Structures are given as structure tokens and as C-alpha cells.
Short mmCIF file of C-alpha atoms in Angstrom, two decimals:
data_model
loop_
_atom_site.label_atom_id
_atom_site.label_comp_id
_atom_site.label_asym_id
_atom_site.label_seq_id
_atom_site.Cartn_x
_atom_site.Cartn_y
_atom_site.Cartn_z
CA MET A 98 -229.24 -138.61 59.68
CA ALA A 99 -226.06 -137.80 61.60
CA SER A 100 -226.45 -140.97 63.68
CA ALA A 101 -226.26 -143.04 60.50
CA ASP A 102 -222.94 -141.42 59.57
CA PRO A 103 -220.39 -144.16 58.78
CA ALA A 104 -217.62 -141.72 59.75
CA ALA A 105 -218.86 -141.91 63.35
CA ARG A 106 -217.20 -145.32 63.50
CA ILE A 107 -213.75 -144.02 62.55
CA THR A 108 -211.30 -144.84 65.33
CA ASP A 109 -208.60 -142.47 66.50
CA HIS A 110 -206.03 -144.96 65.40
CA GLU A 111 -207.48 -145.14 61.90
CA MET A 112 -207.53 -141.35 61.66
CA ALA A 113 -203.99 -141.04 62.99
CA ARG A 114 -202.72 -143.60 60.51
CA SER A 115 -204.18 -141.74 57.58
CA ARG A 116 -202.91 -138.45 59.00
CA ASP A 117 -199.37 -139.79 59.23
CA ARG A 118 -199.48 -141.33 55.81
CA SER A 119 -200.91 -138.37 53.96
CA CYS A 120 -198.55 -135.99 55.74
CA GLY A 121 -195.71 -138.28 54.68
CA VAL A 122 -196.17 -137.46 50.99
CA THR A 123 -193.60 -134.71 51.42
CA GLN A 124 -191.02 -137.22 52.63
CA SER A 125 -190.25 -138.92 49.36
CA VAL A 126 -186.49 -138.38 49.75
CA PRO A 127 -185.27 -140.44 52.70
CA LEU A 128 -182.72 -139.24 55.20
CA PRO A 129 -181.31 -136.10 53.62
CA VAL A 130 -178.12 -134.78 55.17
CA ARG A 131 -177.80 -131.25 56.48
CA ASP A 132 -175.08 -128.66 56.28
CA ALA A 133 -173.52 -126.66 59.06
CA GLU A 134 -175.92 -123.76 58.80
CA GLU A 135 -178.90 -126.02 59.08
CA ILE A 136 -177.38 -127.88 62.01
CA SER A 137 -176.92 -124.66 63.91
CA ALA A 138 -180.56 -123.83 63.22
CA VAL A 139 -181.50 -127.10 64.85
CA ARG A 140 -179.33 -126.29 67.84
CA MET A 141 -181.25 -123.10 68.29
CA LEU A 142 -184.47 -125.05 68.29
CA GLU A 143 -183.33 -127.95 70.38
CA PRO A 144 -180.67 -126.37 72.50
CA TRP A 145 -180.29 -128.86 75.29
CA ALA A 146 -180.27 -131.87 73.04
CA ALA A 147 -177.74 -130.51 70.58
CA ALA A 148 -174.72 -131.79 72.45
CA VAL A 149 -175.80 -135.40 72.17
CA LYS A 150 -177.22 -135.14 68.68
CA LEU A 151 -174.58 -136.32 66.32
CA SER A 152 -174.92 -136.92 62.66
CA GLY A 153 -176.93 -140.12 62.69
CA ARG A 154 -179.54 -138.23 64.57
CA ARG A 155 -179.05 -135.05 62.64
CA SER A 156 -179.57 -136.63 59.28
CA ARG A 157 -182.72 -138.31 60.44
CA ARG A 158 -184.04 -135.02 61.62
CA ALA A 159 -183.24 -133.07 58.53
CA ARG A 160 -186.82 -132.03 58.31
CA ALA A 161 -187.14 -131.01 61.90
CA TRP A 162 -186.16 -127.43 61.42
CA LEU A 163 -187.91 -127.01 58.10
CA THR A 164 -191.15 -127.93 59.68
CA ALA A 165 -190.46 -126.19 62.96
CA ALA A 166 -190.97 -122.90 61.17
CA ALA A 167 -194.50 -123.99 60.52
CA ALA A 168 -195.02 -125.40 63.98
CA ALA A 169 -196.53 -122.29 65.47
CA ALA A 170 -198.95 -121.93 62.59
CA VAL A 171 -199.88 -125.59 62.80
CA VAL A 172 -200.44 -125.41 66.54
CA ALA A 173 -202.66 -122.37 66.08
CA THR A 174 -204.62 -124.09 63.33
CA LEU A 175 -205.03 -127.31 65.24
CA ILE A 176 -206.10 -125.70 68.46
CA GLY A 177 -208.18 -123.06 66.71
CA GLY A 178 -209.89 -125.70 64.61
CA ASP A 179 -210.43 -127.74 67.76
CA VAL A 180 -208.68 -130.65 66.10
CA VAL A 181 -206.27 -131.10 68.95
CA GLY A 182 -207.36 -131.62 72.51
CA LEU A 183 -203.66 -132.52 72.58
CA ALA A 184 -202.72 -135.55 74.66
CA GLY A 185 -205.23 -138.33 74.48
CA TRP A 186 -206.94 -136.96 71.41
CA ARG A 187 -205.64 -139.64 69.14
CA GLY A 188 -205.95 -142.83 71.13
CA GLY A 189 -203.04 -144.53 72.84
CA ALA A 190 -200.44 -147.27 72.85
CA THR A 191 -201.46 -150.91 72.56
CA ALA A 192 -202.72 -152.52 75.76
CA GLN A 193 -199.60 -154.66 76.04
CA ALA A 194 -197.22 -151.72 75.68
CA SER A 195 -199.29 -149.64 78.12
CA ASP A 196 -199.08 -152.44 80.67
CA VAL A 197 -195.30 -152.62 80.50
CA LEU A 198 -194.89 -148.84 80.52
CA ASN A 199 -197.29 -148.36 83.39
CA SER A 200 -195.67 -151.05 85.50
CA ALA A 201 -192.25 -149.60 84.65
CA ALA A 202 -193.61 -146.23 85.76
CA HIS A 203 -194.75 -147.76 89.02
CA THR A 204 -191.37 -149.34 89.75
CA ALA A 205 -189.63 -146.13 88.68
CA ILE A 206 -191.51 -144.27 91.40
CA THR A 207 -190.89 -146.86 94.10
CA THR A 208 -187.22 -147.52 93.37
CA SER A 209 -185.24 -144.45 94.24
CA ASP A 210 -182.51 -142.85 92.17
CA PRO A 211 -178.84 -143.32 93.07
CA VAL A 212 -178.19 -140.92 95.94
CA VAL A 213 -175.49 -138.38 95.18
CA SER A 214 -174.04 -136.66 98.23
CA ARG A 215 -172.18 -133.35 98.37
CA GLY A 216 -168.80 -133.74 96.71
CA GLN A 217 -169.95 -136.75 94.69
CA TYR A 218 -170.92 -137.08 91.06
CA LEU A 219 -173.66 -138.85 89.17
CA ARG A 220 -171.74 -140.80 86.54
CA ILE A 221 -173.50 -141.58 83.27
CA LYS A 222 -171.66 -143.99 81.03
CA SER A 223 -173.05 -144.63 77.60
CA THR A 224 -172.17 -146.35 74.37
CA ASN A 225 -173.61 -144.63 71.35
CA VAL A 226 -173.87 -145.80 67.78
CA TRP A 227 -174.64 -143.29 65.06
CA MET A 228 -174.93 -143.50 61.33
CA THR A 229 -172.76 -141.47 59.01
CA ALA A 230 -173.91 -140.77 55.49
CA SER A 231 -171.48 -138.93 53.27
CA VAL A 232 -172.13 -137.67 49.76
CA GLU A 233 -169.25 -136.61 47.55
CA ALA A 234 -169.38 -133.94 44.86
CA ASP A 235 -169.45 -136.64 42.16
CA GLY A 236 -172.68 -137.97 43.67
CA ALA A 237 -171.15 -141.12 45.18
CA SER A 238 -172.52 -141.83 48.62
CA TYR A 239 -171.15 -143.83 51.52
CA GLN A 240 -172.83 -145.04 54.68
CA TRP A 241 -171.43 -146.67 57.78
CA LEU A 242 -171.89 -146.72 61.55
CA ASP A 243 -169.71 -145.01 64.16
CA THR A 244 -169.39 -145.83 67.83
CA GLU A 245 -168.74 -143.22 70.47
CA LYS A 246 -168.34 -143.73 74.21
CA PHE A 247 -169.45 -141.08 76.66
CA ASP A 248 -168.53 -140.76 80.29
CA MET A 249 -170.32 -137.87 81.98
CA TYR A 250 -169.85 -136.64 85.55
CA VAL A 251 -172.66 -134.50 86.92
CA PRO A 252 -171.82 -132.74 90.20
CA PHE A 253 -174.10 -132.81 93.27
CA ASP A 254 -174.60 -129.11 92.76
CA ARG A 255 -175.84 -128.98 89.19
CA SER A 256 -174.58 -125.43 88.75
CA GLY A 257 -171.04 -126.67 89.43
CA GLU A 258 -168.54 -128.00 86.92
CA TRP A 259 -169.62 -130.97 84.82
CA VAL A 260 -167.01 -133.20 83.19
CA TRP A 261 -167.57 -135.06 79.96
CA ARG A 262 -165.17 -137.50 78.37
CA ARG A 263 -165.97 -138.33 74.76
CA SER A 264 -164.11 -140.95 72.79
CA GLY A 265 -164.92 -139.32 69.47
CA ARG A 266 -166.61 -141.17 66.68
CA VAL A 267 -164.90 -144.35 65.63
CA PRO A 268 -166.10 -145.93 62.38
CA THR A 269 -167.01 -149.43 63.46
CA THR A 270 -169.52 -151.06 61.15
CA PHE A 271 -169.33 -151.26 57.38
CA PHE A 272 -171.83 -152.75 55.00
CA ASP A 273 -169.66 -152.68 51.88
CA PRO A 274 -165.91 -152.48 51.09
CA LYS A 275 -166.45 -149.15 49.27
CA ALA A 276 -167.31 -147.26 52.44
CA LYS A 277 -164.44 -148.89 54.31
CA GLU A 278 -162.02 -147.82 51.59
CA TYR A 279 -163.50 -144.32 51.64
CA VAL A 280 -163.00 -144.02 55.40
CA ARG A 281 -159.38 -145.14 54.98
CA GLU A 282 -158.73 -142.73 52.10
CA GLN A 283 -160.32 -139.79 53.88
CA ASN A 284 -158.31 -140.72 56.96
CA VAL A 285 -161.38 -140.45 59.17
CA GLN A 286 -160.12 -140.20 62.77
CA ALA A 287 -161.80 -140.13 66.13
CA HIS A 288 -161.17 -136.97 68.13
CA PRO A 289 -161.29 -137.74 71.84
CA GLU A 290 -162.28 -134.83 74.04
CA LEU A 291 -162.37 -134.03 77.73
CA LEU A 292 -164.82 -131.23 78.29
CA ARG A 293 -165.47 -129.18 81.44
CA ALA A 294 -168.24 -126.67 81.89
CA PRO A 295 -170.38 -125.27 84.67
CA ARG A 296 -174.07 -126.25 84.46
CA GLY A 297 -173.25 -128.72 81.69
CA GLU A 298 -172.99 -125.90 79.16
CA PHE A 299 -170.36 -127.68 77.11
CA TYR A 300 -171.23 -126.09 73.82
CA GLY A 301 -172.25 -122.53 74.50
CA PRO A 302 -174.80 -121.18 76.93
CA GLN A 303 -177.26 -123.98 76.27
CA ALA A 304 -177.53 -126.47 79.08
CA PHE A 305 -177.08 -130.20 78.52
CA ALA A 306 -180.59 -130.91 79.74
CA PRO A 307 -183.65 -128.73 80.30
CA ASP A 308 -184.75 -127.72 83.77
CA MET A 309 -186.50 -130.89 84.88
CA THR A 310 -188.37 -129.06 87.62
CA LEU A 311 -190.39 -127.20 84.98
CA LEU A 312 -191.86 -130.32 83.38
CA PRO A 313 -195.27 -131.48 84.68
CA ARG A 314 -195.43 -134.78 86.58
CA ASP A 315 -199.00 -135.42 85.55
CA PRO A 316 -198.61 -137.72 82.51
CA TYR A 317 -201.49 -136.14 80.59
CA ARG A 318 -200.21 -132.60 81.08
CA LEU A 319 -196.66 -133.76 80.40
CA LEU A 320 -197.65 -135.27 77.07
CA ASN A 321 -199.56 -132.10 76.23
CA SER A 322 -196.46 -130.03 76.85
CA ILE A 323 -194.38 -132.46 74.77
CA TYR A 324 -196.82 -132.24 71.87
CA LYS A 325 -196.70 -128.47 72.10
CA GLN A 326 -192.91 -128.52 71.88
CA THR A 327 -192.62 -131.09 69.12
CA LEU A 328 -195.59 -130.43 66.89
CA GLY A 329 -194.44 -129.79 63.35
CA LYS A 330 -191.04 -131.37 63.92
CA GLY A 331 -189.88 -134.78 62.78
CA GLN A 332 -191.76 -137.20 60.63
CA SER A 333 -195.00 -137.27 62.60
CA VAL A 334 -196.58 -135.73 65.65
CA ASP A 335 -196.63 -138.97 67.61
CA GLY A 336 -193.25 -140.17 66.36
CA GLU A 337 -191.58 -136.95 67.45
CA ALA A 338 -193.24 -137.07 70.86
CA LEU A 339 -191.63 -140.48 71.45
CA VAL A 340 -188.29 -139.14 70.16
CA PHE A 341 -188.58 -136.29 72.67
CA ILE A 342 -189.16 -138.77 75.49
CA ALA A 343 -186.21 -140.91 74.36
CA ASP A 344 -183.98 -137.81 74.08
CA LEU A 345 -184.83 -136.78 77.60
CA LEU A 346 -184.39 -140.26 79.10
CA ARG A 347 -181.06 -140.63 77.29
CA THR A 348 -179.53 -137.75 79.25
CA GLY A 349 -179.51 -140.05 82.28
CA VAL A 350 -180.35 -137.18 84.64
CA VAL A 351 -184.14 -137.55 84.69
CA PRO A 352 -185.38 -137.94 88.28
CA ALA A 353 -187.50 -140.99 89.14
CA ASP A 354 -190.83 -139.15 89.42
CA LEU A 355 -190.40 -137.53 86.01
CA ARG A 356 -189.16 -140.79 84.52
CA ALA A 357 -192.35 -142.47 85.72
CA ALA A 358 -194.45 -139.69 84.18
CA LEU A 359 -192.55 -140.03 80.88
CA TYR A 360 -193.29 -143.77 80.75
CA LYS A 361 -196.96 -143.10 81.39
CA ALA A 362 -196.97 -140.37 78.75
CA ALA A 363 -195.37 -142.80 76.27
CA ALA A 364 -198.20 -145.23 77.01
CA MET A 365 -200.63 -142.57 75.80
CA ILE A 366 -198.97 -142.11 72.40
CA PRO A 367 -200.89 -143.81 69.60
CA GLY A 368 -199.01 -146.41 67.61
CA VAL A 369 -196.68 -147.28 70.48
CA THR A 370 -196.27 -151.04 70.68
CA ILE A 371 -193.97 -153.64 72.16
CA THR A 372 -191.63 -154.17 69.27
CA GLU A 373 -189.41 -156.76 70.88
CA GLY A 374 -190.00 -158.85 73.97
CA GLN A 375 -186.34 -159.51 74.66
CA ALA A 376 -184.06 -156.81 73.34
CA ASN A 377 -180.34 -156.94 73.88
CA LEU A 378 -178.34 -153.78 74.20
CA ALA A 379 -174.68 -153.96 75.12
CA GLY A 380 -175.22 -157.27 76.87
CA ARG A 381 -178.25 -156.20 78.90
CA THR A 382 -181.77 -157.45 78.25
CA GLY A 383 -185.00 -155.52 78.36
CA VAL A 384 -188.27 -154.91 76.60
CA ALA A 385 -188.20 -152.74 73.48
CA ILE A 386 -191.16 -150.41 73.18
CA GLY A 387 -191.40 -148.41 70.03
CA ARG A 388 -193.24 -146.82 67.23
CA THR A 389 -192.82 -147.26 63.48
CA GLU A 390 -193.21 -144.31 61.18
CA ALA A 391 -195.79 -144.82 58.48
CA SER A 392 -193.97 -142.55 56.06
CA ALA A 393 -191.81 -143.60 53.12
CA ALA A 394 -188.54 -143.38 55.03
CA GLY A 395 -190.03 -145.53 57.79
CA GLN A 396 -187.99 -145.90 60.93
CA ARG A 397 -188.73 -147.41 64.25
CA GLN A 398 -187.93 -145.46 67.38
CA GLU A 399 -187.57 -147.64 70.44
CA ILE A 400 -186.89 -147.20 74.09
CA ILE A 401 -185.64 -150.24 75.94
CA ILE A 402 -186.50 -150.64 79.58
CA ASP A 403 -185.91 -153.23 82.22
CA PRO A 404 -189.50 -153.90 83.32
CA LYS A 405 -188.30 -155.28 86.66
CA THR A 406 -186.55 -152.14 87.79
CA GLY A 407 -188.23 -149.50 85.62
CA GLN A 408 -184.74 -148.49 84.53
CA LEU A 409 -184.04 -147.27 81.03
CA ILE A 410 -181.35 -149.46 79.50
CA GLY A 411 -181.13 -147.50 76.29
CA GLU A 412 -182.80 -146.57 73.05
CA ARG A 413 -182.60 -147.59 69.44
CA GLU A 414 -183.53 -146.42 66.02
CA VAL A 415 -184.11 -149.18 63.50
CA LEU A 416 -184.46 -148.88 59.71
CA THR A 417 -187.63 -150.48 58.40
CA GLN A 418 -186.29 -150.29 54.87
CA ALA A 419 -182.84 -150.29 53.33
CA TYR A 420 -180.97 -146.99 53.19
CA GLY A 421 -178.08 -146.96 50.73
CA VAL A 422 -176.03 -150.04 51.51
CA ILE A 423 -177.50 -150.41 54.99
CA PRO A 424 -180.10 -153.18 55.01
CA ALA A 425 -183.57 -152.90 56.52
CA GLY A 426 -183.70 -154.02 60.13
CA THR A 427 -180.34 -152.43 61.04
CA ALA A 428 -180.19 -150.38 64.21
CA VAL A 429 -178.67 -147.20 62.76
CA GLY A 430 -178.60 -145.49 66.10
CA TRP A 431 -178.58 -146.82 69.60
CA THR A 432 -177.46 -145.82 73.05
CA ALA A 433 -176.85 -148.03 76.06
CA ILE A 434 -176.86 -146.16 79.35
CA GLU A 435 -175.58 -146.99 82.82
CA THR A 436 -175.72 -144.65 85.79
CA SER A 437 -173.77 -144.86 89.02
CA VAL A 438 -172.34 -142.64 91.76
CA SER A 439 -168.70 -141.60 91.71
CA GLY A 440 -166.60 -139.91 94.39
CA THR A 441 -164.24 -138.31 91.89
CA ALA A 442 -164.25 -136.90 88.39
CA PRO A 443 -161.39 -136.86 85.86
CA MET B 246 -165.85 -136.26 57.26
CA SER B 247 -167.51 -134.41 54.51
CA PHE B 248 -171.14 -133.70 54.78
CA GLN B 249 -172.76 -132.51 51.68
CA THR B 250 -176.19 -131.21 51.57
CA VAL B 251 -179.47 -131.67 49.96
CA ARG B 252 -180.25 -127.99 50.25
CA LYS B 253 -183.65 -126.48 50.42
CA ASP B 254 -184.13 -122.93 49.35
CA ARG B 255 -186.59 -120.48 50.79
CA ALA B 256 -189.33 -121.25 48.32
CA ASP B 257 -189.21 -124.92 49.30
CA LEU B 258 -189.53 -124.04 52.95
CA GLU B 259 -192.52 -121.84 52.25
CA ARG B 260 -194.07 -124.61 50.23
CA GLU B 261 -193.61 -127.17 52.98
CA LYS B 262 -195.02 -124.77 55.52
CA ARG B 263 -198.10 -124.09 53.40
CA PHE B 264 -198.64 -127.79 52.92
CA LEU B 265 -198.37 -128.62 56.62
CA VAL B 266 -200.81 -125.92 57.60
CA ALA B 267 -203.29 -127.06 54.95
CA HIS B 268 -202.83 -130.68 55.99
CA ALA B 269 -203.47 -129.91 59.64
CA ALA B 270 -206.58 -127.92 58.82
CA ALA B 271 -208.12 -130.28 56.29
CA HIS B 272 -206.94 -133.86 56.78
CA ASP B 273 -209.59 -135.07 59.18
CA ARG B 274 -212.49 -133.61 57.23
CA ILE B 275 -211.16 -134.95 53.94
CA TYR B 276 -210.58 -138.37 55.43
CA ARG B 277 -214.11 -138.51 56.83
CA TYR B 278 -215.48 -137.39 53.47
CA LEU B 279 -213.64 -140.22 51.71
CA ARG B 280 -214.44 -142.78 54.39
CA ARG B 281 -218.15 -142.11 54.05
CA ARG B 282 -218.04 -142.79 50.34
CA THR B 283 -215.75 -145.80 50.21
CA GLU B 284 -216.10 -149.39 51.26
CA ASN B 285 -213.31 -149.60 53.84
CA ALA B 286 -210.65 -147.73 55.79
CA ALA B 287 -207.78 -148.93 53.61
CA THR B 288 -209.36 -147.46 50.47
CA ALA B 289 -210.12 -144.19 52.24
CA GLU B 290 -206.53 -144.03 53.45
CA ASP B 291 -205.21 -144.68 49.93
CA LEU B 292 -207.42 -142.01 48.43
CA CYS B 293 -206.66 -139.53 51.19
CA SER B 294 -202.94 -139.93 50.70
CA GLU B 295 -203.49 -139.46 46.97
CA VAL B 296 -205.37 -136.21 47.64
CA PHE B 297 -202.48 -134.84 49.68
CA ARG B 298 -199.90 -136.10 47.22
CA ILE B 299 -201.64 -134.11 44.52
CA ALA B 300 -201.93 -131.15 46.86
CA TRP B 301 -198.20 -131.37 47.62
CA GLU B 302 -197.30 -131.51 43.94
CA LYS B 303 -199.64 -128.67 43.09
CA SER B 304 -198.48 -126.49 45.93
CA THR B 305 -195.43 -125.40 43.92
CA ASP B 306 -197.22 -122.25 42.85
CA SER B 307 -198.58 -119.75 45.33
CA ALA B 308 -202.20 -120.91 45.06
CA SER B 309 -203.51 -121.34 48.58
CA LEU B 310 -204.50 -124.82 49.67
CA THR B 311 -207.84 -124.07 51.26
CA VAL B 312 -210.08 -126.78 52.69
CA MET B 313 -212.51 -126.28 49.83
CA ILE B 314 -209.82 -126.64 47.19
CA LEU B 315 -208.78 -129.89 48.85
CA PHE B 316 -212.41 -131.03 48.87
CA GLY B 317 -212.42 -130.37 45.14
CA VAL B 318 -209.29 -132.51 44.70
CA ALA B 319 -210.84 -135.22 46.90
CA ARG B 320 -213.98 -135.19 44.79
CA ASN B 321 -211.97 -135.75 41.61
CA VAL B 322 -209.86 -138.46 43.20
CA LEU B 323 -213.05 -140.16 44.36
CA ARG B 324 -214.60 -139.92 40.91
CA ASN B 325 -211.54 -141.54 39.35
CA HIS B 326 -211.64 -144.23 41.97
CA GLU B 327 -215.32 -144.90 41.34
CA ARG B 328 -214.76 -145.08 37.62
CA SER B 329 -212.08 -147.73 38.00
CA ALA B 330 -214.12 -149.47 40.70
CA VAL B 331 -217.05 -149.71 38.31
CA ARG B 332 -214.76 -151.08 35.61
CA SER B 333 -213.39 -153.79 37.86
CA ALA B 334 -216.84 -154.45 39.27
CA LYS B 335 -218.08 -155.13 35.77
CA LEU B 336 -215.34 -157.69 35.36
CA LEU B 337 -216.25 -159.22 38.65
CA GLY B 338 -220.00 -158.92 38.11
CA GLU B 339 -220.90 -161.95 40.14
CA LEU B 340 -218.76 -161.02 43.05
CA ARG B 341 -220.14 -157.53 43.07
CA SER B 342 -223.76 -158.60 43.28
CA GLU B 343 -222.84 -160.91 46.11
CA ARG B 344 -221.12 -158.15 47.98
CA HIS B 345 -224.04 -155.83 47.36
CA ALA B 346 -226.53 -158.30 48.75
CA GLU B 347 -224.35 -158.76 51.79
CA ALA B 348 -223.96 -155.03 52.32
CA SER B 349 -227.62 -154.19 52.05
CA ALA B 350 -228.54 -156.97 54.47
CA ARG B 351 -226.41 -155.21 57.06
CA ASP B 352 -227.59 -151.72 56.29
CA SER B 353 -230.24 -149.79 58.10
CA PRO B 354 -233.44 -148.63 56.36
CA LEU B 355 -231.87 -145.18 56.18
CA HIS B 356 -228.86 -146.44 54.24
CA GLU B 357 -231.21 -148.37 52.04
CA ALA B 358 -233.24 -145.23 51.38
CA LEU B 359 -230.09 -143.21 50.70
CA LEU B 360 -229.01 -145.73 48.09
CA ARG B 361 -232.32 -145.37 46.30
CA LEU B 362 -232.12 -141.59 46.13
CA ASP B 363 -231.11 -139.84 42.95
CA ALA B 364 -227.28 -139.56 43.01
CA ASP B 365 -227.21 -135.74 42.92
CA GLU B 366 -229.76 -135.47 45.70
CA ARG B 367 -227.92 -138.01 47.80
CA GLU B 368 -224.63 -136.13 47.40
CA VAL B 369 -226.19 -132.84 48.53
CA LEU B 370 -227.68 -134.55 51.60
CA LEU B 371 -224.39 -136.18 52.54
CA LEU B 372 -222.36 -133.02 52.01
CA THR B 373 -224.79 -131.12 54.22
CA TYR B 374 -225.38 -133.54 57.07
CA TRP B 375 -222.23 -135.62 57.15
CA ASP B 376 -219.53 -133.33 55.82
CA GLY B 377 -221.07 -130.20 57.35
CA LEU B 378 -220.64 -127.98 54.32
CA THR B 379 -222.79 -124.88 53.78
CA SER B 380 -224.91 -124.57 50.66
CA LYS B 381 -222.48 -121.93 49.38
CA GLU B 382 -219.56 -124.35 49.83
CA ILE B 383 -221.50 -127.15 48.17
CA SER B 384 -222.40 -124.95 45.23
CA ASP B 385 -218.71 -124.05 44.79
CA LEU B 386 -217.73 -127.69 44.99
CA LEU B 387 -220.38 -128.91 42.57
CA ASP B 388 -220.08 -125.84 40.40
CA THR B 389 -223.74 -124.80 40.46
CA SER B 390 -225.64 -121.94 42.09
CA ALA B 391 -226.42 -121.90 45.79
CA THR B 392 -230.12 -121.59 44.99
CA ALA B 393 -230.03 -124.77 42.95
CA ILE B 394 -228.34 -126.53 45.84
CA ARG B 395 -230.97 -125.37 48.31
CA MET B 396 -233.70 -126.58 45.94
CA ARG B 397 -231.98 -129.91 45.52
CA LEU B 398 -231.57 -130.26 49.26
CA HIS B 399 -235.26 -129.53 49.79
CA ARG B 400 -236.25 -132.16 47.25
CA ALA B 401 -233.78 -134.64 48.67
CA ARG B 402 -235.16 -134.27 52.17
CA LYS B 403 -238.69 -134.86 50.94
CA ALA B 404 -237.70 -137.83 48.80
CA LEU B 405 -235.76 -139.35 51.67
CA SER B 406 -238.59 -139.07 54.16
CA ARG B 407 -240.97 -140.53 51.58
CA LEU B 408 -238.61 -143.44 51.01
CA ILE B 409 -238.14 -144.06 54.69
CA GLN B 410 -241.91 -144.11 55.22
CA THR B 411 -242.45 -146.65 52.45
CA GLU B 412 -239.53 -148.73 53.67
CA GLY B 413 -240.95 -148.61 57.16
CA ALA B 414 -244.32 -149.82 55.85
CA GLU B 415 -242.62 -152.70 54.11
CA LEU B 416 -240.69 -153.73 57.15
#
């Protein structure tokens, strides 16, 4: 009788798709914006990432902390109910995406990282685009994109003083004259900053990046630990796991062996596909590998890698449907990263 | 830059938490239940999302979203779906008989036998062997006594084996 069960033919992918969709029924309001109290709650939960999470990212993650409260309970239920064998339990990326990620992982291992000697700095230059969504008391809402340039100097001795130059957010892209007028009226200004802090603790005692030595290098165990940290956050289990990987890679301080493991872990996430064969980011070309959320406020999270060198060029977040005046298909958040070695810091 | 908020109060947080826990515990079983009783994955997915949409809307009060309550919702959603499916099938009578012929050609003798069973008996068999519910759970779901369910299950087993034997003879 059991052998004739039609449910025996259900694929992991099919199950995961339904899981994402039915979980998404709570997400009927897209992209809500958070207040200061909520943002600080997120910082508590995601300490190391807080410094690079500006409002485009914040607004997208408005649900992260709501659901994080339930994360522990969900983890217990899933593991207790034997629903989650964690990584690998739901299938994997498409064959094509796995191929690219696995070969990128291979080149990441064989090509070494830039060598930083004593007295030198690892310099991470990045261009970041974020979305701003502002709602006034009268209910009028405005959306536009800001650009911010980062220049980070990480000392040879990571416990030493890090230096971070930030251009501040400059409104750069408008989709309607209303928002442009609003920005002018509100006199929105960029606030450049030059920050110095030992151990990269620019904003309080939370480090810029987690201790990379603590993360497993075995891709399966790594993905397990990512799922454990992200379950209950974001729009979906798998979507948030890819966001976690992108967040980590974006710091620019991930060593080659861990980077390789992260690529392999990404290849094990269901729903991960090659979303663009030739993606351009700040003039550089790579392969965009991403995942589209099945929920109502669908967004595509992408990492862009140069398959020849295994280097991460950047990451993107693309709207799959219009949000306010911003049309579907717009990259509402992206980061282009370049790392080098510098003898001096500002 | 002014950031205004879509604020969530405590009750909303509690509600979301309850929903997520219930979803994690029940989704896969509910989906399988619906998949077994519908023609394809897309329909099962639609119905499943409908079940959880209803659950989400109903979770405003403090009633707990247990797996069995969700099974109850799923059963109603399925019944509604079948009703409208029957209506449209009537309109597309020809098409339906074609599809039926095609489906039964593919099916195993067991599926054939299941289709010939009395609907109540079939449901008890499926809930027991495919959905893994206990007779107590089935009696709650179908709103009858556990004894009646056990009787029905006994009869269903006998009827099924009889049908399979005759089918086998015909084959």
C-alpha cells in the first residue's frame, strides 16, 4: 500500500517550492521599513553584518528580527520532527549553477589570496548601491537609490587598528521627479566619515566580520551551520542562507579555503540557478548566480563571480516586481568589490 | 532622511511566531496529503498555500494551530476544490472522460482497486497508510467515533483485498 503512495514521487524541489510559497502568505506587505528600535534589534542579532547593512538591506530584512524570535522554536520543531537533516535535505542548485560554483570553488582554492605582510594592509574597495524608501506622515512615499563608496584598510594583525573611509550615501538614481524634489526639499546630504577602530569594531564591540576560523571548511557542515544561524530569518530558509553567504563574501576578508567552501555550500542550496551568463558590475563581467524568492515580494539575490579566477566580483539584489515607483528588474542593491594590498592607510 | 515605520506590536509578533512554528511542523504532511488527492503538483501547491493563508488569517485569536487543526482546514479546502472541479468537469464532460481513460491506463491494479472502493472506506485507508494518522486522529478529523473508524478500516482492507484478487484474475 505504501509503495503505491503518489507522495513518494514528490521531489525535494517540489516540496521546497510549496514550503516557500505557503510560508510566504504572511508576506503580503512588501518591503516594510523599520524604525530605530527595530534596527538595533537586528544589530543584536546580526552583529558583524550591521556595519555594512544600510537601509536598502534593512528594509528588505524587516521581517528578519520578527521571525528570529521564533527561530529557536522552529529549529527545535524541525529537528525534533526530523524534518530537517539540515544541509542537503531539500535538494540542491541546478546542475549548471553547481558546475560554475564548484569550478569557482576549485580555482578559489588553487589561487592564493593577496599576501599581506607585516605593516601592510588588505585594502577592500567597494561601490555600494542601496535603496531608500521614505514614508511621510501624510502617507506619501518616495523611493530612490543611493550610492556609497567604501575604502577599508585591514591591518596584517587583525587585532590592530582598521581604517574605514565611507563616502556617505549619495542619492544617485531617481525613478520619478517627485522623489528627486523630495530629496532636494529635505536637503538630503551625504555624510562622509573616516573611521578608525581596533579589530574592526567601528560601531561598538561587535566586530566587522565573524571569526572566520570558527566556520567549518567542509561545505556540508558549513551549510548546516549557516542554516542553523539563519533559520527563521528572512523570506525563506534557502533564500536567507544565500544572503548569509553573500553577506560574508561581501566583507572581502574571507580566506580562499573558506571562500571555496562557501561556493560549494551555495551549490547545495535548492533553487540556486545561473540567473545571468554575463553580468556586468561596475565595468567587470562575471556570472550571476542567484535565487528568486517565491513569496509575494519576490526578490532575486545574486552573487557574481568571475568563473576564471573564482573571485567574487560583487553581489546584487534585483526586484522581480515593481516596488513603488521602482520598476521590476531594477537592481535595488548591489556591491562591487575589489581587493588589493596597500603599504599605507589614511 | 526620515524613516517611518510599519510597526508591529507584540500581539503581531506572537502571531507570526505561532504561524511559523505551525508551518514548520505541518507543511510537509499537509502538502503530501493534498498531493495524494490532487491531479498534479501545481494544484497541490495552490491548495497548500490556501490552507496556510486561511491558517494565517485565523491565527489572530489564541487558538493553537495544531497539525490536526490544519488537516481539518486542508480537508475543507480540498472539498471545496473537488466541488468546483466536479462543476468544471461537468462542463468539460468529454475532456474529463478522456483524461480518466488516460489516467486509469497508467494506473496500477492497486490504484484501480482504490478507485472502486466506497469513498469513505478509501479515505480511511489513505489517511491510515499514506498520511500516517491514528484512528483517534482520523475520527477527530472525520468527526465520528474511533470505533467506527476501526470498523471502517477493517471493512476497507477486506474490500480492497477482494478487489485486488478479482482484478488480478482479470489481468
